[in-house]
Amino acid sequence: MESKQMIEEGSQFSPKFDANGLIPAIAQDASTGEVLMVAWMNQEALDRTIKTGRATYYSRSRKKLWKKGEESGHVQTVQRILVDCDQDCLILKVAVDQGQCHVGYQSCFYRALKPASKTDLEFIAEKVYDPKAAYKKE
Amino acid sequence: MESKQMIEEGSQFSPKFDANGLIPAIAQDASTGEVLMVAWMNQEALDRTIKTGRATYYSRSRKKLWKKGEESGHVQTVQRILVDCDQDCLILKVAVDQGQCHVGYQSCFYRALKPASKTDLEFIAEKVYDPKAAYKKE
């Protein structure tokens, strides 16, 4: 069993998957620092990501692996994989083209709470592509 | 029941808590874009964060709310709260002082996988404070 100190101060990669076998992964634009999306990985998704250099996640809703961009073309080329102190969260530093969110924005985080509001969002970004065209749906 | 479109394209804040009543929250330095840490919030932690303007999380290990910095002094002043497309993840854009990670680094993400390795980490940051002093422990 690994000690807390080894996990936090050591140089062995020991990603901690949760009870469902998943670990959250933040995709961050390596050049701008913008957080693009957050998704989940199981061991296989992580292995494929490391092996191929392209981000592969595990879809909790579809219950299967999905290579980011397999449908839309908006892949993520992984430059670096960071892990946090207790090794239960990852950051993928990625190089991307335009349009990472399936709704049409560069980042999935295109809305923010309005100042002094607990309920109202404001849009803080513009769409950068047409998802209907990219995903070939009506 | 809210439709997918309302959740993704609407301006109503409807954070989706998981089966444990939690939502992941990424603390990102508002000035540098550096991702500092990832923690979890329940509804009460989110409410307190919005109300006080200081980040409050829910500790899964201690099973209670913790105001970031209550012990170390390294609080997070929240400038903006972003939500992603399906509203199951938050970003807190925060203003911080030096030293956000309890291990002694500015960010919890102070290690990265070595290039071409699946198992070995390298340190990519230097400690910015002495946690033993900050946390008043030996």
PDB file of N, CA and C in Angstrom, chain B residues 54-103:
ATOM      1  N   ARG B  54     -15.783  33.785  -1.148  1.00  0.00           N
ATOM      2  CA  ARG B  54     -14.594  32.992  -0.837  1.00  0.00           C
ATOM      3  C   ARG B  54     -14.927  31.525  -1.100  1.00  0.00           C
ATOM      4  N   ALA B  55     -13.992  30.807  -1.723  1.00  0.00           N
ATOM      5  CA  ALA B  55     -14.263  29.424  -2.105  1.00  0.00           C
ATOM      6  C   ALA B  55     -14.440  28.528  -0.881  1.00  0.00           C
ATOM      7  N   THR B  56     -15.558  27.839  -0.859  1.00  0.00           N
ATOM      8  CA  THR B  56     -15.829  26.825   0.159  1.00  0.00           C
ATOM      9  C   THR B  56     -16.150  25.529  -0.561  1.00  0.00           C
ATOM     10  N   TYR B  57     -15.497  24.455  -0.141  1.00  0.00           N
ATOM     11  CA  TYR B  57     -15.686  23.150  -0.773  1.00  0.00           C
ATOM     12  C   TYR B  57     -16.276  22.158   0.225  1.00  0.00           C
ATOM     13  N   TYR B  58     -16.530  20.955  -0.296  1.00  0.00           N
ATOM     14  CA  TYR B  58     -16.957  19.866   0.582  1.00  0.00           C
ATOM     15  C   TYR B  58     -15.854  18.812   0.569  1.00  0.00           C
ATOM     16  N   SER B  59     -15.349  18.488   1.733  1.00  0.00           N
ATOM     17  CA  SER B  59     -14.296  17.472   1.824  1.00  0.00           C
ATOM     18  C   SER B  59     -14.920  16.088   1.870  1.00  0.00           C
ATOM     19  N   ARG B  60     -14.576  15.278   0.853  1.00  0.00           N
ATOM     20  CA  ARG B  60     -15.122  13.923   0.823  1.00  0.00           C
ATOM     21  C   ARG B  60     -14.491  13.046   1.902  1.00  0.00           C
ATOM     22  N   SER B  61     -13.238  13.317   2.252  1.00  0.00           N
ATOM     23  CA  SER B  61     -12.581  12.498   3.280  1.00  0.00           C
ATOM     24  C   SER B  61     -13.054  12.895   4.689  1.00  0.00           C
ATOM     25  N   ARG B  62     -13.181  14.199   4.898  1.00  0.00           N
ATOM     26  CA  ARG B  62     -13.598  14.653   6.232  1.00  0.00           C
ATOM     27  C   ARG B  62     -15.122  14.773   6.356  1.00  0.00           C
ATOM     28  N   LYS B  63     -15.778  14.628   5.209  1.00  0.00           N
ATOM     29  CA  LYS B  63     -17.242  14.696   5.170  1.00  0.00           C
ATOM     30  C   LYS B  63     -17.803  15.959   5.807  1.00  0.00           C
ATOM     31  N   LYS B  64     -17.181  17.079   5.448  1.00  0.00           N
ATOM     32  CA  LYS B  64     -17.711  18.353   5.939  1.00  0.00           C
ATOM     33  C   LYS B  64     -17.241  19.492   5.039  1.00  0.00           C
ATOM     34  N   LEU B  65     -17.877  20.629   5.190  1.00  0.00           N
ATOM     35  CA  LEU B  65     -17.479  21.804   4.427  1.00  0.00           C
ATOM     36  C   LEU B  65     -16.096  22.259   4.872  1.00  0.00           C
ATOM     37  N   TRP B  66     -15.329  22.757   3.936  1.00  0.00           N
ATOM     38  CA  TRP B  66     -14.095  23.434   4.328  1.00  0.00           C
ATOM     39  C   TRP B  66     -13.921  24.687   3.492  1.00  0.00           C
ATOM     40  N   LYS B  67     -13.742  25.769   4.207  1.00  0.00           N
ATOM     41  CA  LYS B  67     -13.437  27.017   3.526  1.00  0.00           C
ATOM     42  C   LYS B  67     -11.956  26.976   3.173  1.00  0.00           C
ATOM     43  N   LYS B  68     -11.652  27.063   1.904  1.00  0.00           N
ATOM     44  CA  LYS B  68     -10.246  27.009   1.481  1.00  0.00           C
ATOM     45  C   LYS B  68      -9.458  28.082   2.224  1.00  0.00           C
ATOM     46  N   GLY B  69      -8.393  27.642   2.874  1.00  0.00           N
ATOM     47  CA  GLY B  69      -7.542  28.591   3.582  1.00  0.00           C
ATOM     48  C   GLY B  69      -7.895  28.777   5.039  1.00  0.00           C
ATOM     49  N   GLU B  70      -8.920  28.081   5.527  1.00  0.00           N
ATOM     50  CA  GLU B  70      -9.333  28.292   6.921  1.00  0.00           C
ATOM     51  C   GLU B  70      -8.195  27.938   7.883  1.00  0.00           C
ATOM     52  N   GLU B  71      -7.368  26.974   7.461  1.00  0.00           N
ATOM     53  CA  GLU B  71      -6.251  26.585   8.321  1.00  0.00           C
ATOM     54  C   GLU B  71      -4.941  27.226   7.846  1.00  0.00           C
ATOM     55  N   SER B  72      -4.720  27.176   6.541  1.00  0.00           N
ATOM     56  CA  SER B  72      -3.441  27.633   5.992  1.00  0.00           C
ATOM     57  C   SER B  72      -3.387  29.144   5.780  1.00  0.00           C
ATOM     58  N   GLY B  73      -4.564  29.769   5.701  1.00  0.00           N
ATOM     59  CA  GLY B  73      -4.598  31.193   5.387  1.00  0.00           C
ATOM     60  C   GLY B  73      -4.639  31.481   3.891  1.00  0.00           C
ATOM     61  N   HIS B  74      -4.414  30.443   3.072  1.00  0.00           N
ATOM     62  CA  HIS B  74      -4.381  30.644   1.618  1.00  0.00           C
ATOM     63  C   HIS B  74      -5.791  30.546   1.035  1.00  0.00           C
ATOM     64  N   VAL B  75      -6.564  31.594   1.262  1.00  0.00           N
ATOM     65  CA  VAL B  75      -7.952  31.635   0.790  1.00  0.00           C
ATOM     66  C   VAL B  75      -7.999  31.874  -0.711  1.00  0.00           C
ATOM     67  N   GLN B  76      -9.181  31.706  -1.269  1.00  0.00           N
ATOM     68  CA  GLN B  76      -9.419  31.989  -2.687  1.00  0.00           C
ATOM     69  C   GLN B  76     -10.567  32.987  -2.796  1.00  0.00           C
ATOM     70  N   THR B  77     -10.297  34.126  -3.352  1.00  0.00           N
ATOM     71  CA  THR B  77     -11.333  35.130  -3.577  1.00  0.00           C
ATOM     72  C   THR B  77     -11.915  34.910  -4.964  1.00  0.00           C
ATOM     73  N   VAL B  78     -13.200  34.613  -4.996  1.00  0.00           N
ATOM     74  CA  VAL B  78     -13.834  34.187  -6.243  1.00  0.00           C
ATOM     75  C   VAL B  78     -14.266  35.396  -7.065  1.00  0.00           C
ATOM     76  N   GLN B  79     -13.738  35.466  -8.273  1.00  0.00           N
ATOM     77  CA  GLN B  79     -14.094  36.569  -9.162  1.00  0.00           C
ATOM     78  C   GLN B  79     -15.226  36.184 -10.099  1.00  0.00           C
ATOM     79  N   ARG B  80     -15.269  34.911 -10.452  1.00  0.00           N
ATOM     80  CA  ARG B  80     -16.298  34.488 -11.403  1.00  0.00           C
ATOM     81  C   ARG B  80     -16.502  32.983 -11.285  1.00  0.00           C
ATOM     82  N   ILE B  81     -17.715  32.548 -11.495  1.00  0.00           N
ATOM     83  CA  ILE B  81     -18.027  31.118 -11.489  1.00  0.00           C
ATOM     84  C   ILE B  81     -18.550  30.742 -12.867  1.00  0.00           C
ATOM     85  N   LEU B  82     -17.820  29.855 -13.530  1.00  0.00           N
ATOM     86  CA  LEU B  82     -18.227  29.380 -14.857  1.00  0.00           C
ATOM     87  C   LEU B  82     -18.819  27.982 -14.735  1.00  0.00           C
ATOM     88  N   VAL B  83     -19.702  27.657 -15.666  1.00  0.00           N
ATOM     89  CA  VAL B  83     -20.287  26.322 -15.692  1.00  0.00           C
ATOM     90  C   VAL B  83     -20.173  25.775 -17.105  1.00  0.00           C
ATOM     91  N   ASP B  84     -20.053  24.453 -17.209  1.00  0.00           N
ATOM     92  CA  ASP B  84     -19.857  23.894 -18.549  1.00  0.00           C
ATOM     93  C   ASP B  84     -21.189  23.558 -19.223  1.00  0.00           C
ATOM     94  N   CYS B  85     -21.101  23.040 -20.429  1.00  0.00           N
ATOM     95  CA  CYS B  85     -22.282  22.879 -21.276  1.00  0.00           C
ATOM     96  C   CYS B  85     -23.387  22.068 -20.615  1.00  0.00           C
ATOM     97  N   ASP B  86     -23.030  20.941 -20.020  1.00  0.00           N
ATOM     98  CA  ASP B  86     -24.084  20.131 -19.386  1.00  0.00           C
ATOM     99  C   ASP B  86     -24.234  20.437 -17.899  1.00  0.00           C
ATOM    100  N   GLN B  87     -23.585  21.481 -17.456  1.00  0.00           N
ATOM    101  CA  GLN B  87     -23.734  22.010 -16.096  1.00  0.00           C
ATOM    102  C   GLN B  87     -23.414  20.977 -15.011  1.00  0.00           C
ATOM    103  N   ASP B  88     -22.415  20.141 -15.292  1.00  0.00           N
ATOM    104  CA  ASP B  88     -22.005  19.208 -14.244  1.00  0.00           C
ATOM    105  C   ASP B  88     -20.566  19.439 -13.788  1.00  0.00           C
ATOM    106  N   CYS B  89     -20.043  20.619 -14.089  1.00  0.00           N
ATOM    107  CA  CYS B  89     -18.696  20.977 -13.646  1.00  0.00           C
ATOM    108  C   CYS B  89     -18.581  22.498 -13.581  1.00  0.00           C
ATOM    109  N   LEU B  90     -17.856  22.986 -12.583  1.00  0.00           N
ATOM    110  CA  LEU B  90     -17.687  24.423 -12.392  1.00  0.00           C
ATOM    111  C   LEU B  90     -16.217  24.811 -12.490  1.00  0.00           C
ATOM    112  N   ILE B  91     -15.978  26.046 -12.917  1.00  0.00           N
ATOM    113  CA  ILE B  91     -14.660  26.659 -12.760  1.00  0.00           C
ATOM    114  C   ILE B  91     -14.826  27.879 -11.864  1.00  0.00           C
ATOM    115  N   LEU B  92     -14.000  27.984 -10.848  1.00  0.00           N
ATOM    116  CA  LEU B  92     -13.938  29.208 -10.064  1.00  0.00           C
ATOM    117  C   LEU B  92     -12.724  29.989 -10.525  1.00  0.00           C
ATOM    118  N   LYS B  93     -12.946  31.172 -11.051  1.00  0.00           N
ATOM    119  CA  LYS B  93     -11.831  32.058 -11.367  1.00  0.00           C
ATOM    120  C   LYS B  93     -11.498  32.805 -10.077  1.00  0.00           C
ATOM    121  N   VAL B  94     -10.308  32.557  -9.572  1.00  0.00           N
ATOM    122  CA  VAL B  94      -9.984  33.052  -8.241  1.00  0.00           C
ATOM    123  C   VAL B  94      -8.741  33.927  -8.215  1.00  0.00           C
ATOM    124  N   ALA B  95      -8.742  34.848  -7.258  1.00  0.00           N
ATOM    125  CA  ALA B  95      -7.534  35.603  -6.933  1.00  0.00           C
ATOM    126  C   ALA B  95      -6.937  34.969  -5.686  1.00  0.00           C
ATOM    127  N   VAL B  96      -5.628  34.714  -5.735  1.00  0.00           N
ATOM    128  CA  VAL B  96      -4.987  33.985  -4.638  1.00  0.00           C
ATOM    129  C   VAL B  96      -3.651  34.605  -4.277  1.00  0.00           C
ATOM    130  N   ASP B  97      -3.184  34.256  -3.086  1.00  0.00           N
ATOM    131  CA  ASP B  97      -1.816  34.628  -2.725  1.00  0.00           C
ATOM    132  C   ASP B  97      -0.892  33.471  -3.108  1.00  0.00           C
ATOM    133  N   GLN B  98       0.289  33.455  -2.550  1.00  0.00           N
ATOM    134  CA  GLN B  98       1.247  32.435  -2.953  1.00  0.00           C
ATOM    135  C   GLN B  98       1.067  31.148  -2.143  1.00  0.00           C
ATOM    136  N   GLY B  99       0.935  30.026  -2.854  1.00  0.00           N
ATOM    137  CA  GLY B  99       0.898  28.742  -2.168  1.00  0.00           C
ATOM    138  C   GLY B  99      -0.500  28.231  -1.953  1.00  0.00           C
ATOM    139  N   GLN B 100      -1.021  27.503  -2.927  1.00  0.00           N
ATOM    140  CA  GLN B 100      -2.396  27.028  -2.828  1.00  0.00           C
ATOM    141  C   GLN B 100      -2.476  25.553  -2.457  1.00  0.00           C
ATOM    142  N   CYS B 101      -1.443  24.803  -2.763  1.00  0.00           N
ATOM    143  CA  CYS B 101      -1.486  23.362  -2.499  1.00  0.00           C
ATOM    144  C   CYS B 101      -0.913  23.068  -1.110  1.00  0.00           C
ATOM    145  N   HIS B 102      -1.545  22.143  -0.397  1.00  0.00           N
ATOM    146  CA  HIS B 102      -1.108  21.844   0.974  1.00  0.00           C
ATOM    147  C   HIS B 102       0.276  21.192   1.026  1.00  0.00           C
ATOM    148  N   VAL B 103       0.766  20.723  -0.122  1.00  0.00           N
ATOM    149  CA  VAL B 103       2.097  20.103  -0.151  1.00  0.00           C
ATOM    150  C   VAL B 103       3.195  21.186  -0.202  1.00  0.00           C
TER     151      VAL B 103
END
